[in-house]
Coordinates of C-alpha atoms in Angstrom, one line a residue:
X188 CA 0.0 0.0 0.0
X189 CA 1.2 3.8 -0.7
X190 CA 0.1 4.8 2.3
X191 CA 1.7 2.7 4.4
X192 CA 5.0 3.0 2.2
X193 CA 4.8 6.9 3.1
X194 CA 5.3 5.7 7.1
X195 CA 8.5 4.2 6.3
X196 CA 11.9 6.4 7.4
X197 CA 15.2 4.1 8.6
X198 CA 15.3 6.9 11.8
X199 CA 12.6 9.0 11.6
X200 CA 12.4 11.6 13.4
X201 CA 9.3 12.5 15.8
X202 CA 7.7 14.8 13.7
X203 CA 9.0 13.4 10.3
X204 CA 6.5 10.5 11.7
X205 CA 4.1 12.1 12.7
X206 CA 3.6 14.2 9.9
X207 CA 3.5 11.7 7.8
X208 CA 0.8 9.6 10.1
X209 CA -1.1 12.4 10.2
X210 CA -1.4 12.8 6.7
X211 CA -2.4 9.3 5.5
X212 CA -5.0 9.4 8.2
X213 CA -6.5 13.0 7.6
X214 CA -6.5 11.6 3.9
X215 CA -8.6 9.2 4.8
X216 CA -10.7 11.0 6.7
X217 CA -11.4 13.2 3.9
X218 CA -12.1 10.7 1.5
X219 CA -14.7 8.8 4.3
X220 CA -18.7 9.7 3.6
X221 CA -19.2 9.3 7.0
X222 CA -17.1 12.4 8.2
X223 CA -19.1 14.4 5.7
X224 CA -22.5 12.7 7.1
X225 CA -21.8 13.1 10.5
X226 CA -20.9 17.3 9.8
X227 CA -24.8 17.5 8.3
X228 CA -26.1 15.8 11.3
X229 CA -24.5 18.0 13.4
X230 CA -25.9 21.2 11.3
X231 CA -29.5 19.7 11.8
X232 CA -29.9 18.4 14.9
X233 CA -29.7 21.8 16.6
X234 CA -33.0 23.1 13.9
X235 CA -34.7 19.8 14.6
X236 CA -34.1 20.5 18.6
X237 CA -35.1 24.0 17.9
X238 CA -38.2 23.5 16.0
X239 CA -39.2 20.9 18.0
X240 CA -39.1 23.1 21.2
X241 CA -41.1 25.9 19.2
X242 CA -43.9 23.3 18.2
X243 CA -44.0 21.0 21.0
X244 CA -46.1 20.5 23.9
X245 CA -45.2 19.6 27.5
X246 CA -42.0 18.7 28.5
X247 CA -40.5 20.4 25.0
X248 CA -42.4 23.0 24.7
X249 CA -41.0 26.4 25.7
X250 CA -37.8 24.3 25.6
X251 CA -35.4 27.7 25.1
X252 CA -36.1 31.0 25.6
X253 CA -33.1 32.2 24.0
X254 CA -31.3 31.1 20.5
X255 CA -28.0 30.5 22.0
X256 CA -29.2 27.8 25.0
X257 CA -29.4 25.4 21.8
X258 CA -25.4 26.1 21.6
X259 CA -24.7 25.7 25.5
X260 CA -26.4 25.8 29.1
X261 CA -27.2 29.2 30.5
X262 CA -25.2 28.3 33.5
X263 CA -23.1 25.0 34.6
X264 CA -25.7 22.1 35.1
X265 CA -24.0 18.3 36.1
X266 CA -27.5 17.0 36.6
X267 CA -30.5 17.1 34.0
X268 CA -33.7 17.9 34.6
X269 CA -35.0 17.7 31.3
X270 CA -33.5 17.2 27.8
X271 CA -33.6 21.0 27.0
X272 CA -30.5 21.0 29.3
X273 CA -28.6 19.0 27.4
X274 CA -29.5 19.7 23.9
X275 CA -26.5 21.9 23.3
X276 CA -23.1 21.2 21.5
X277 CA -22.0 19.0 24.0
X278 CA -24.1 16.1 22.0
X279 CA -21.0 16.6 19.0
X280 CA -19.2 14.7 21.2
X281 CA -21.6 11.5 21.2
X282 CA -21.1 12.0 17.2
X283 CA -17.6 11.9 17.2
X284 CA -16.9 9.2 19.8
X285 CA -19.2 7.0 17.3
X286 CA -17.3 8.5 14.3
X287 CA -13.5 7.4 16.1
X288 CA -15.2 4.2 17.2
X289 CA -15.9 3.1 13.4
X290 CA -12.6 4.4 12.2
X291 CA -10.2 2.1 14.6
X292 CA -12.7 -0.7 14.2
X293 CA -11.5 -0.6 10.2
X294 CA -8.8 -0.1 11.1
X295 CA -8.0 -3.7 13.2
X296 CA -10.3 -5.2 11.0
X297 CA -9.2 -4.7 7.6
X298 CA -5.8 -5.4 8.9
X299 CA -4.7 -1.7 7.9
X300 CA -3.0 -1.7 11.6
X301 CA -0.8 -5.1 11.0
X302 CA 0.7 -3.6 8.5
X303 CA 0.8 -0.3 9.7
X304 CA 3.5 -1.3 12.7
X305 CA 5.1 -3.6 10.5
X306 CA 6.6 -0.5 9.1
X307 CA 8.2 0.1 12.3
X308 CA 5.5 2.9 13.1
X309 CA 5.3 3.5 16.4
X310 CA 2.4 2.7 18.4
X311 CA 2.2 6.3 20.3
X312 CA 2.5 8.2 17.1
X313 CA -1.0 6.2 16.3
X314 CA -2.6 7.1 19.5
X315 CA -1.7 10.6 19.2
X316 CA -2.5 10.7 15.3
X317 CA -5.8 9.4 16.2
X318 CA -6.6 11.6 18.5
X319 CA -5.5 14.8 16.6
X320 CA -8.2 13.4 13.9
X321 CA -10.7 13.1 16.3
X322 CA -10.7 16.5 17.5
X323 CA -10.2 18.1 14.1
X324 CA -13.9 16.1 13.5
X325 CA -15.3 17.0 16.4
X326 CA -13.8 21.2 16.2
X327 CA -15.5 20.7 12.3
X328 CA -18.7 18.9 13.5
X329 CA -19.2 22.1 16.5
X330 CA -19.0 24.6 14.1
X331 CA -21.6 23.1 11.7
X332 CA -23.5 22.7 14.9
X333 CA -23.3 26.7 15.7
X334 CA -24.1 27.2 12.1
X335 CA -27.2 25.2 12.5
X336 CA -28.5 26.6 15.9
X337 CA -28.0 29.9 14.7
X338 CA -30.2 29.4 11.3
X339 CA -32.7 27.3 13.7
X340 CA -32.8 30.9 16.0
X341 CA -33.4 32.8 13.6
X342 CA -36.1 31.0 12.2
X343 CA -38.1 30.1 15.4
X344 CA -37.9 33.9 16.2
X345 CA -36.0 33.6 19.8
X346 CA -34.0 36.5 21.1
X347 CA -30.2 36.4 20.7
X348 CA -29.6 38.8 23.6
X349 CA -26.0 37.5 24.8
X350 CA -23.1 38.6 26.8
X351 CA -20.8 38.1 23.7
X352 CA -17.8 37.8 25.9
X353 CA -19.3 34.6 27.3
X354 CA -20.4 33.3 24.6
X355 CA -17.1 33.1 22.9
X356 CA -15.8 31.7 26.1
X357 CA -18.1 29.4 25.8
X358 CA -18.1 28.4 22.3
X359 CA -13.8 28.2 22.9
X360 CA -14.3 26.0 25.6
X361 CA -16.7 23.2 23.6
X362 CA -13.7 23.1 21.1
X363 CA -11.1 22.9 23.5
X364 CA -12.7 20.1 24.9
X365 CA -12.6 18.6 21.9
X366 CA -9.4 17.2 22.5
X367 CA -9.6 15.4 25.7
X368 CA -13.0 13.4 24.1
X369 CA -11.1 12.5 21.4
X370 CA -8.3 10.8 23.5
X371 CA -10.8 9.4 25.5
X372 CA -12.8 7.9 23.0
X373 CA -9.3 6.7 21.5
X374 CA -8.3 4.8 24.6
X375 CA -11.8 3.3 24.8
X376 CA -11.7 1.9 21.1
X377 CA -7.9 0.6 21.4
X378 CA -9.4 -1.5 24.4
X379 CA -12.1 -2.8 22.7
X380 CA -11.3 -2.5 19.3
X381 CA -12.3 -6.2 18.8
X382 CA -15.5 -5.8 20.5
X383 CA -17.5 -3.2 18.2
X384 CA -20.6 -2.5 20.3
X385 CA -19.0 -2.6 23.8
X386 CA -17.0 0.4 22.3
X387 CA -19.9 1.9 20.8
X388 CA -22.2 1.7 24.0
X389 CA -19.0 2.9 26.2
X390 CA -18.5 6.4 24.1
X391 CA -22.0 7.0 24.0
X392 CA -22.3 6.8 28.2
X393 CA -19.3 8.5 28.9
X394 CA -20.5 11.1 26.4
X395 CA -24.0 11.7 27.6
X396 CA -21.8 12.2 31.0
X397 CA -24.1 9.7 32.8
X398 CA -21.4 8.5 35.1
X399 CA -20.9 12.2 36.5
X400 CA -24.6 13.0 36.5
X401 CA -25.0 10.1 38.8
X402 CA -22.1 11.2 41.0
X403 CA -23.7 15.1 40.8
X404 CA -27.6 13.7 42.0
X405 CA -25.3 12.5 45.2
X406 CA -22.8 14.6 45.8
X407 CA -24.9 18.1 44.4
X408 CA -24.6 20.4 41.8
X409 CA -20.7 21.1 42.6
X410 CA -17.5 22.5 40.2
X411 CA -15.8 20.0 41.9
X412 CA -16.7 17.4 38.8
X413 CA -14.8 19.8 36.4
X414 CA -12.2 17.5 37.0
X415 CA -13.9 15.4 34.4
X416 CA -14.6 15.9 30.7
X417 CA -18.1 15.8 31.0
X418 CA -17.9 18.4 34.0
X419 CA -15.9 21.1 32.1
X420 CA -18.1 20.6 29.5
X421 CA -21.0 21.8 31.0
X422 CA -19.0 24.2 32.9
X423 CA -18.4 25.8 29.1
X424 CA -21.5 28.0 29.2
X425 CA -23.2 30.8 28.8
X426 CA -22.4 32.6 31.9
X427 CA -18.2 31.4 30.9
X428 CA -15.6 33.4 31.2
X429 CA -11.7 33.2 30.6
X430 CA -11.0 31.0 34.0
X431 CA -13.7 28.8 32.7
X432 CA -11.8 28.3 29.2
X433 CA -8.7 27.8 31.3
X434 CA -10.2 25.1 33.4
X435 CA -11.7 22.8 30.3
X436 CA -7.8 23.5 28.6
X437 CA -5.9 22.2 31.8
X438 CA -8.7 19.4 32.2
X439 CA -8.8 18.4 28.6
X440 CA -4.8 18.3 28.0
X441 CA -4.3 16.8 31.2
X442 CA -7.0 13.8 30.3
X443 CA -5.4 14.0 26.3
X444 CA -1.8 13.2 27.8
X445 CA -3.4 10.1 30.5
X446 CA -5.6 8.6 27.6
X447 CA -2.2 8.5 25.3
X448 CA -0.4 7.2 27.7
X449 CA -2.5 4.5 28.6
X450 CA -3.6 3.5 25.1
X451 CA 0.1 3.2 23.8
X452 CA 0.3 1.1 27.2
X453 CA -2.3 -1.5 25.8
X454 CA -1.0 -1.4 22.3
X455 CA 2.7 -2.5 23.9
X456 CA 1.3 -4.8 26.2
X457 CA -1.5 -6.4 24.1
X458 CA -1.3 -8.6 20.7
X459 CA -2.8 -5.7 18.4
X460 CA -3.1 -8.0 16.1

């Protein structure tokens, strides 16, 4: 294969590696339908959420009282009431833990990885090069996402009275934490990357944050669970401000460097093959 004749160096240097990783993978990423079909769904679930809330009755009805709520929480909420509290961005990262799920599956299961570290690539530079493609999916599918809530606003008529400062704190923070979901859902799938479903039902738990909602309906509504992804998520919100987007970089490059770690771990310790 070209692509993985592009990987081979005699002493390659870090970034002569990754480079090169990084470009058969974003290469195949851009030549994947489902990249493309997961960047649309992220443009209309915000208008269906939106229109639904306009049209609705009961529980959905009266949903948001403000366009930008569909893009992020008015203020930091680790337990859910009701779905309009967690229809915001933070569902991109459900999306893209499915999206990195289905790309390592192929890749263990066409045999693309064999052959890949028969090259003498090294198993970090995959974790990492993963992960890097992850977020860049997830940064693309949240703008689509604000591209979509916006259009669904402005059509369902709701006010988009803001404190710009906070929403851009906000909005920065989602993408930020873009990078610590990615690692996360990276280490999930090089654990299970023979077990499809187990890795698909993990991202989409972790990512709805039920394991810290649960800890939040015993412990309260507390910062204390910014410590986890799923807490600085919510903590990115409409009431943000720079210590916010602070807190979900230090929490999400401190999780990035942990899930590497560990995943190249696994891929040392376990027969990848």
């Amino acid at each position: 294969m070209e692509d993985i004749k592009e990987l081979q160096f005699e002493n390659p240097s870090f970034f002569k590696r990754i480079k090169s990783m990084l470009g058969v993978d974003f290469y195949r990423l851009f030549h994947t339908p489902l990249f493309y079909i997961f960047i649309c769904i992220a443009a209309i679930i915000p208008a269906l959420v939106s229109m639904g809330s306009a049209t609705g009755e009961g529980e959905t009805a009266g949903m948001f009282s403000n366009a930008w709520e569909i893009i992020a929480a008015s203020s930091p909420l680790y337990i859910v009431n009701n779905i309009g509290e967690y229809a915001n961005m933070n569902m991109v990262f459900i999306f893209g833990g499915i999206m990195i799920s289905i790309f390592i599956g192929h890749d263990f299961g066409s045999g693309y990885v064999k052959q890949l570290f028969t090259t003498h690539a090294k198993k970090q530079d995959y974790m990492m090069s993963k992960t890097v493609l992850g977020a860049f999916s997830m940064i693309c599918m949240c703008f689509t996402y604000l591209l979509g809530g916006v259009l669904s606003g402005m059509f369902t008529g709701l006010s988009f009275s803001v404190n710009a400062g906070s929403l851009v704190c906000a909005i920065l923070g989602k993408l930020i934490m873009s990078i610590g979901w990615a690692s996360l859902y990276t280490f999930i799938n090089i654990i299970f990357r023979s077990k499809f479903g187990i890795s698909i039902a993990l991202c989409f738990v972790l990512g709805t944050g039920i394991p810290v909602i649960g800890a939040a309906a015993i412990i309260g509504n507390t910062s204390a669970l910014n410590i986890f992804l799923y807490g600085s998520s919510v903590y990115a919100c409409l009431s943000a401000n720079v210590l916010n987007v602070l807190i979900c970089l230090v929490c999400s490059v401190a999780w990035a460097v942990v899930y590497n770690l560990l995943g190249t771990l696994v891929l040392y310790k376990r027969d990848i093959y």
